[in-house]
Amino acid sequence: AQVGRLPVQRAGEGEALRPDRVYVADAELTFEVCDGCLRAAPSPARARRTSERLQRQSTLLRIIYDTAAVGLGVIDRQCRFVGYNGVMAMLAEVPAGAGVEDELPPMQRPAVPPGMAVVARRVLDTGETERNVEIMVAVRRPDGIEPSWLCGFAPVFGARGQVEAVTAVVRDI
């Protein structure tokens, strides 16, 4: 379609708008001036819905972490825990109280146990998921049993496709 000699196109969020076009925005977008140019931006209603959706997802994730019968954690590129649940704290012998949404500052992140770190490093390097990995734990329990864990590790990719972290699921067997 055209208006006079100018082509009409739908505006995309964050798109810099060109003066040689006529733009149509739907109810989800508004126009705002940013750095001297006009850009399409989310409407307040869309921003509110996005915020509400993120809040619901955060609540659901917190419930999953709090009630899981297995150790759950996120491991950064330095093989330190970003966040983890209570079961992981107990198994990995790290301080409790670092939920997944309470991301720890880098200097306060506890180190991942050595056996887990080897597999986490491999996932960080290859970007490939590791499933059903058995890890022997170096510390004996008070009852004399040498514990082992059944673990799964999966990469967490960033916006540019690089592996930024690893998720870990650990079960004491």
PDB file of C-alpha atoms in Angstrom:
ATOM      1  CA  ALA A   1       0.000   0.000   0.000  1.00  0.00           C
ATOM      2  CA  GLN A   2       1.016   3.601  -0.489  1.00  0.00           C
ATOM      3  CA  VAL A   3       0.050   7.018   0.819  1.00  0.00           C
ATOM      4  CA  GLY A   4       0.720   9.377  -2.030  1.00  0.00           C
ATOM      5  CA  ARG A   5       4.193   8.328  -3.178  1.00  0.00           C
ATOM      6  CA  LEU A   6       5.289   6.944   0.208  1.00  0.00           C
ATOM      7  CA  PRO A   7       5.135   3.193   0.881  1.00  0.00           C
ATOM      8  CA  VAL A   8       3.238   2.068   3.987  1.00  0.00           C
ATOM      9  CA  GLN A   9       4.720  -0.573   6.275  1.00  0.00           C
ATOM     10  CA  ARG A  10       4.065  -1.941   9.742  1.00  0.00           C
ATOM     11  CA  ALA A  11       6.387  -0.615  12.430  1.00  0.00           C
ATOM     12  CA  GLY A  12       8.470  -3.165  14.347  1.00  0.00           C
ATOM     13  CA  GLU A  13       9.390  -2.717  18.022  1.00  0.00           C
ATOM     14  CA  GLY A  14      12.689  -0.855  18.430  1.00  0.00           C
ATOM     15  CA  GLU A  15      12.881  -0.127  14.720  1.00  0.00           C
ATOM     16  CA  ALA A  16      14.326   3.223  13.647  1.00  0.00           C
ATOM     17  CA  LEU A  17      11.718   4.793  11.406  1.00  0.00           C
ATOM     18  CA  ARG A  18      12.688   6.272   8.053  1.00  0.00           C
ATOM     19  CA  PRO A  19      11.341   9.620   6.809  1.00  0.00           C
ATOM     20  CA  ASP A  20      10.603   8.177   3.367  1.00  0.00           C
ATOM     21  CA  ARG A  21       7.937   5.784   4.699  1.00  0.00           C
ATOM     22  CA  VAL A  22       4.515   5.975   6.310  1.00  0.00           C
ATOM     23  CA  TYR A  23       4.227   3.670   9.300  1.00  0.00           C
ATOM     24  CA  VAL A  24       1.217   1.983  10.784  1.00  0.00           C
ATOM     25  CA  ALA A  25       1.348   0.904  14.427  1.00  0.00           C
ATOM     26  CA  ASP A  26      -1.067  -1.547  15.956  1.00  0.00           C
ATOM     27  CA  ALA A  27      -2.504  -1.167  19.460  1.00  0.00           C
ATOM     28  CA  GLU A  28       0.611  -2.878  20.861  1.00  0.00           C
ATOM     29  CA  LEU A  29       3.028  -0.150  19.751  1.00  0.00           C
ATOM     30  CA  THR A  30       3.445   3.572  20.294  1.00  0.00           C
ATOM     31  CA  PHE A  31       5.950   5.946  18.737  1.00  0.00           C
ATOM     32  CA  GLU A  32       8.610   7.760  20.761  1.00  0.00           C
ATOM     33  CA  VAL A  33      11.556  10.013  19.976  1.00  0.00           C
ATOM     34  CA  CYS A  34      14.850   8.429  21.018  1.00  0.00           C
ATOM     35  CA  ASP A  35      18.301   9.883  20.269  1.00  0.00           C
ATOM     36  CA  GLY A  36      16.854  12.297  17.762  1.00  0.00           C
ATOM     37  CA  CYS A  37      14.905   9.721  15.778  1.00  0.00           C
ATOM     38  CA  LEU A  38      11.448   8.246  15.962  1.00  0.00           C
ATOM     39  CA  ARG A  39      11.179   4.630  17.159  1.00  0.00           C
ATOM     40  CA  ALA A  40       8.351   2.184  17.650  1.00  0.00           C
ATOM     41  CA  ALA A  41       7.998   1.196  21.324  1.00  0.00           C
ATOM     42  CA  PRO A  42       5.705  -1.150  23.254  1.00  0.00           C
ATOM     43  CA  SER A  43       2.483   0.401  24.466  1.00  0.00           C
ATOM     44  CA  PRO A  44       2.023   0.768  28.250  1.00  0.00           C
ATOM     45  CA  ALA A  45      -0.615  -2.002  28.124  1.00  0.00           C
ATOM     46  CA  ARG A  46       1.803  -4.367  26.376  1.00  0.00           C
ATOM     47  CA  ALA A  47       4.607  -3.507  28.809  1.00  0.00           C
ATOM     48  CA  ARG A  48       2.240  -4.199  31.744  1.00  0.00           C
ATOM     49  CA  ARG A  49       1.190  -7.577  30.285  1.00  0.00           C
ATOM     50  CA  THR A  50       4.835  -8.508  29.734  1.00  0.00           C
ATOM     51  CA  SER A  51       5.680  -7.556  33.314  1.00  0.00           C
ATOM     52  CA  GLU A  52       2.747  -9.600  34.662  1.00  0.00           C
ATOM     53  CA  ARG A  53       3.765 -12.618  32.549  1.00  0.00           C
ATOM     54  CA  LEU A  54       7.347 -12.406  33.822  1.00  0.00           C
ATOM     55  CA  GLN A  55       6.090 -12.181  37.416  1.00  0.00           C
ATOM     56  CA  ARG A  56       3.960 -15.332  36.946  1.00  0.00           C
ATOM     57  CA  GLN A  57       6.913 -17.194  35.410  1.00  0.00           C
ATOM     58  CA  SER A  58       9.187 -16.095  38.269  1.00  0.00           C
ATOM     59  CA  THR A  59       6.656 -17.323  40.840  1.00  0.00           C
ATOM     60  CA  LEU A  60       6.321 -20.672  39.072  1.00  0.00           C
ATOM     61  CA  LEU A  61      10.110 -21.069  38.883  1.00  0.00           C
ATOM     62  CA  ARG A  62      10.445 -20.264  42.600  1.00  0.00           C
ATOM     63  CA  ILE A  63       7.797 -22.911  43.447  1.00  0.00           C
ATOM     64  CA  ILE A  64       9.614 -25.506  41.313  1.00  0.00           C
ATOM     65  CA  TYR A  65      12.969 -24.758  42.953  1.00  0.00           C
ATOM     66  CA  ASP A  66      11.485 -24.746  46.460  1.00  0.00           C
ATOM     67  CA  THR A  67       9.599 -28.037  46.109  1.00  0.00           C
ATOM     68  CA  ALA A  68      11.879 -30.138  43.888  1.00  0.00           C
ATOM     69  CA  ALA A  69      13.103 -33.410  45.402  1.00  0.00           C
ATOM     70  CA  VAL A  70      16.358 -33.071  43.448  1.00  0.00           C
ATOM     71  CA  GLY A  71      19.170 -30.541  43.528  1.00  0.00           C
ATOM     72  CA  LEU A  72      18.690 -27.731  41.009  1.00  0.00           C
ATOM     73  CA  GLY A  73      21.251 -25.060  40.207  1.00  0.00           C
ATOM     74  CA  VAL A  74      22.659 -22.638  37.676  1.00  0.00           C
ATOM     75  CA  ILE A  75      26.433 -22.613  37.156  1.00  0.00           C
ATOM     76  CA  ASP A  76      28.358 -19.678  35.662  1.00  0.00           C
ATOM     77  CA  ARG A  77      31.364 -19.793  33.311  1.00  0.00           C
ATOM     78  CA  GLN A  78      33.753 -19.839  36.295  1.00  0.00           C
ATOM     79  CA  CYS A  79      32.041 -23.028  37.597  1.00  0.00           C
ATOM     80  CA  ARG A  80      30.430 -21.241  40.510  1.00  0.00           C
ATOM     81  CA  PHE A  81      26.782 -21.429  41.517  1.00  0.00           C
ATOM     82  CA  VAL A  82      24.691 -18.447  40.421  1.00  0.00           C
ATOM     83  CA  GLY A  83      21.662 -19.826  42.276  1.00  0.00           C
ATOM     84  CA  TYR A  84      20.466 -23.162  43.630  1.00  0.00           C
ATOM     85  CA  ASN A  85      17.759 -24.784  45.704  1.00  0.00           C
ATOM     86  CA  GLY A  86      17.943 -26.246  49.233  1.00  0.00           C
ATOM     87  CA  VAL A  87      18.538 -29.818  48.041  1.00  0.00           C
ATOM     88  CA  MET A  88      21.526 -28.680  45.970  1.00  0.00           C
ATOM     89  CA  ALA A  89      22.852 -26.728  48.980  1.00  0.00           C
ATOM     90  CA  MET A  90      22.707 -29.889  51.078  1.00  0.00           C
ATOM     91  CA  LEU A  91      24.257 -32.167  48.426  1.00  0.00           C
ATOM     92  CA  ALA A  92      27.009 -29.770  47.332  1.00  0.00           C
ATOM     93  CA  GLU A  93      27.642 -28.586  50.894  1.00  0.00           C
ATOM     94  CA  VAL A  94      27.227 -24.901  50.051  1.00  0.00           C
ATOM     95  CA  PRO A  95      25.429 -22.245  52.116  1.00  0.00           C
ATOM     96  CA  ALA A  96      21.631 -22.436  51.934  1.00  0.00           C
ATOM     97  CA  GLY A  97      19.461 -19.526  50.902  1.00  0.00           C
ATOM     98  CA  ALA A  98      20.594 -18.715  47.356  1.00  0.00           C
ATOM     99  CA  GLY A  99      17.424 -19.239  45.355  1.00  0.00           C
ATOM    100  CA  VAL A 100      17.481 -19.092  41.586  1.00  0.00           C
ATOM    101  CA  GLU A 101      15.902 -15.647  41.445  1.00  0.00           C
ATOM    102  CA  ASP A 102      18.266 -14.282  44.101  1.00  0.00           C
ATOM    103  CA  GLU A 103      21.285 -14.327  41.803  1.00  0.00           C
ATOM    104  CA  LEU A 104      24.424 -14.190  43.888  1.00  0.00           C
ATOM    105  CA  PRO A 105      27.045 -11.496  43.176  1.00  0.00           C
ATOM    106  CA  PRO A 106      30.148 -13.038  41.534  1.00  0.00           C
ATOM    107  CA  MET A 107      32.347 -12.699  44.636  1.00  0.00           C
ATOM    108  CA  GLN A 108      29.790 -14.552  46.807  1.00  0.00           C
ATOM    109  CA  ARG A 109      29.146 -17.492  44.495  1.00  0.00           C
ATOM    110  CA  PRO A 110      30.196 -20.833  46.002  1.00  0.00           C
ATOM    111  CA  ALA A 111      32.363 -23.129  43.887  1.00  0.00           C
ATOM    112  CA  VAL A 112      30.756 -26.166  42.283  1.00  0.00           C
ATOM    113  CA  PRO A 113      32.064 -29.517  43.630  1.00  0.00           C
ATOM    114  CA  PRO A 114      34.995 -30.809  41.512  1.00  0.00           C
ATOM    115  CA  GLY A 115      33.149 -33.750  39.926  1.00  0.00           C
ATOM    116  CA  MET A 116      30.337 -31.462  38.797  1.00  0.00           C
ATOM    117  CA  ALA A 117      32.774 -28.806  37.584  1.00  0.00           C
ATOM    118  CA  VAL A 118      34.384 -31.223  35.110  1.00  0.00           C
ATOM    119  CA  VAL A 119      31.059 -31.948  33.423  1.00  0.00           C
ATOM    120  CA  ALA A 120      29.837 -28.333  33.662  1.00  0.00           C
ATOM    121  CA  ARG A 121      33.056 -27.157  31.963  1.00  0.00           C
ATOM    122  CA  ARG A 122      32.494 -29.667  29.156  1.00  0.00           C
ATOM    123  CA  VAL A 123      28.945 -28.352  28.622  1.00  0.00           C
ATOM    124  CA  LEU A 124      30.211 -24.751  28.705  1.00  0.00           C
ATOM    125  CA  ASP A 125      32.833 -25.618  26.068  1.00  0.00           C
ATOM    126  CA  THR A 126      30.698 -27.766  23.741  1.00  0.00           C
ATOM    127  CA  GLY A 127      27.202 -26.364  24.242  1.00  0.00           C
ATOM    128  CA  GLU A 128      25.896 -29.931  24.389  1.00  0.00           C
ATOM    129  CA  THR A 129      23.626 -31.369  27.084  1.00  0.00           C
ATOM    130  CA  GLU A 130      25.013 -34.128  29.315  1.00  0.00           C
ATOM    131  CA  ARG A 131      22.406 -36.558  30.686  1.00  0.00           C
ATOM    132  CA  ASN A 132      22.592 -39.378  33.232  1.00  0.00           C
ATOM    133  CA  VAL A 133      26.138 -38.633  34.370  1.00  0.00           C
ATOM    134  CA  GLU A 134      27.140 -40.495  37.534  1.00  0.00           C
ATOM    135  CA  ILE A 135      29.509 -38.574  39.780  1.00  0.00           C
ATOM    136  CA  MET A 136      31.272 -40.156  42.735  1.00  0.00           C
ATOM    137  CA  VAL A 137      31.446 -37.706  45.630  1.00  0.00           C
ATOM    138  CA  ALA A 138      34.809 -37.511  47.402  1.00  0.00           C
ATOM    139  CA  VAL A 139      33.378 -36.989  50.897  1.00  0.00           C
ATOM    140  CA  ARG A 140      32.164 -40.039  52.818  1.00  0.00           C
ATOM    141  CA  ARG A 141      28.928 -39.780  54.736  1.00  0.00           C
ATOM    142  CA  PRO A 142      28.943 -40.272  58.515  1.00  0.00           C
ATOM    143  CA  ASP A 143      27.430 -43.729  57.930  1.00  0.00           C
ATOM    144  CA  GLY A 144      30.511 -44.698  55.870  1.00  0.00           C
ATOM    145  CA  ILE A 145      28.708 -44.791  52.533  1.00  0.00           C
ATOM    146  CA  GLU A 146      30.530 -43.185  49.609  1.00  0.00           C
ATOM    147  CA  PRO A 147      27.788 -41.162  47.920  1.00  0.00           C
ATOM    148  CA  SER A 148      27.265 -40.816  44.203  1.00  0.00           C
ATOM    149  CA  TRP A 149      24.985 -38.545  42.231  1.00  0.00           C
ATOM    150  CA  LEU A 150      23.064 -38.960  39.008  1.00  0.00           C
ATOM    151  CA  CYS A 151      23.274 -35.631  37.212  1.00  0.00           C
ATOM    152  CA  GLY A 152      22.070 -33.812  34.145  1.00  0.00           C
ATOM    153  CA  PHE A 153      23.605 -30.623  32.751  1.00  0.00           C
ATOM    154  CA  ALA A 154      22.237 -28.364  30.006  1.00  0.00           C
ATOM    155  CA  PRO A 155      23.636 -25.201  28.426  1.00  0.00           C
ATOM    156  CA  VAL A 156      21.967 -21.810  28.856  1.00  0.00           C
ATOM    157  CA  PHE A 157      22.472 -19.783  25.686  1.00  0.00           C
ATOM    158  CA  GLY A 158      22.712 -15.987  25.623  1.00  0.00           C
ATOM    159  CA  ALA A 159      21.148 -13.595  23.121  1.00  0.00           C
ATOM    160  CA  ARG A 160      24.083 -14.013  20.715  1.00  0.00           C
ATOM    161  CA  GLY A 161      24.006 -17.818  20.839  1.00  0.00           C
ATOM    162  CA  GLN A 162      26.985 -18.306  23.173  1.00  0.00           C
ATOM    163  CA  VAL A 163      26.795 -20.534  26.253  1.00  0.00           C
ATOM    164  CA  GLU A 164      26.493 -18.239  29.268  1.00  0.00           C
ATOM    165  CA  ALA A 165      25.735 -20.755  32.005  1.00  0.00           C
ATOM    166  CA  VAL A 166      24.781 -24.353  32.719  1.00  0.00           C
ATOM    167  CA  THR A 167      21.746 -25.718  34.524  1.00  0.00           C
ATOM    168  CA  ALA A 168      22.300 -28.712  36.750  1.00  0.00           C
ATOM    169  CA  VAL A 169      19.926 -31.340  38.116  1.00  0.00           C
ATOM    170  CA  VAL A 170      21.422 -33.631  40.767  1.00  0.00           C
ATOM    171  CA  ARG A 171      19.935 -36.679  42.455  1.00  0.00           C
ATOM    172  CA  ASP A 172      21.617 -38.553  45.287  1.00  0.00           C
ATOM    173  CA  ILE A 173      21.639 -42.281  44.422  1.00  0.00           C
TER     174      ILE A 173
END
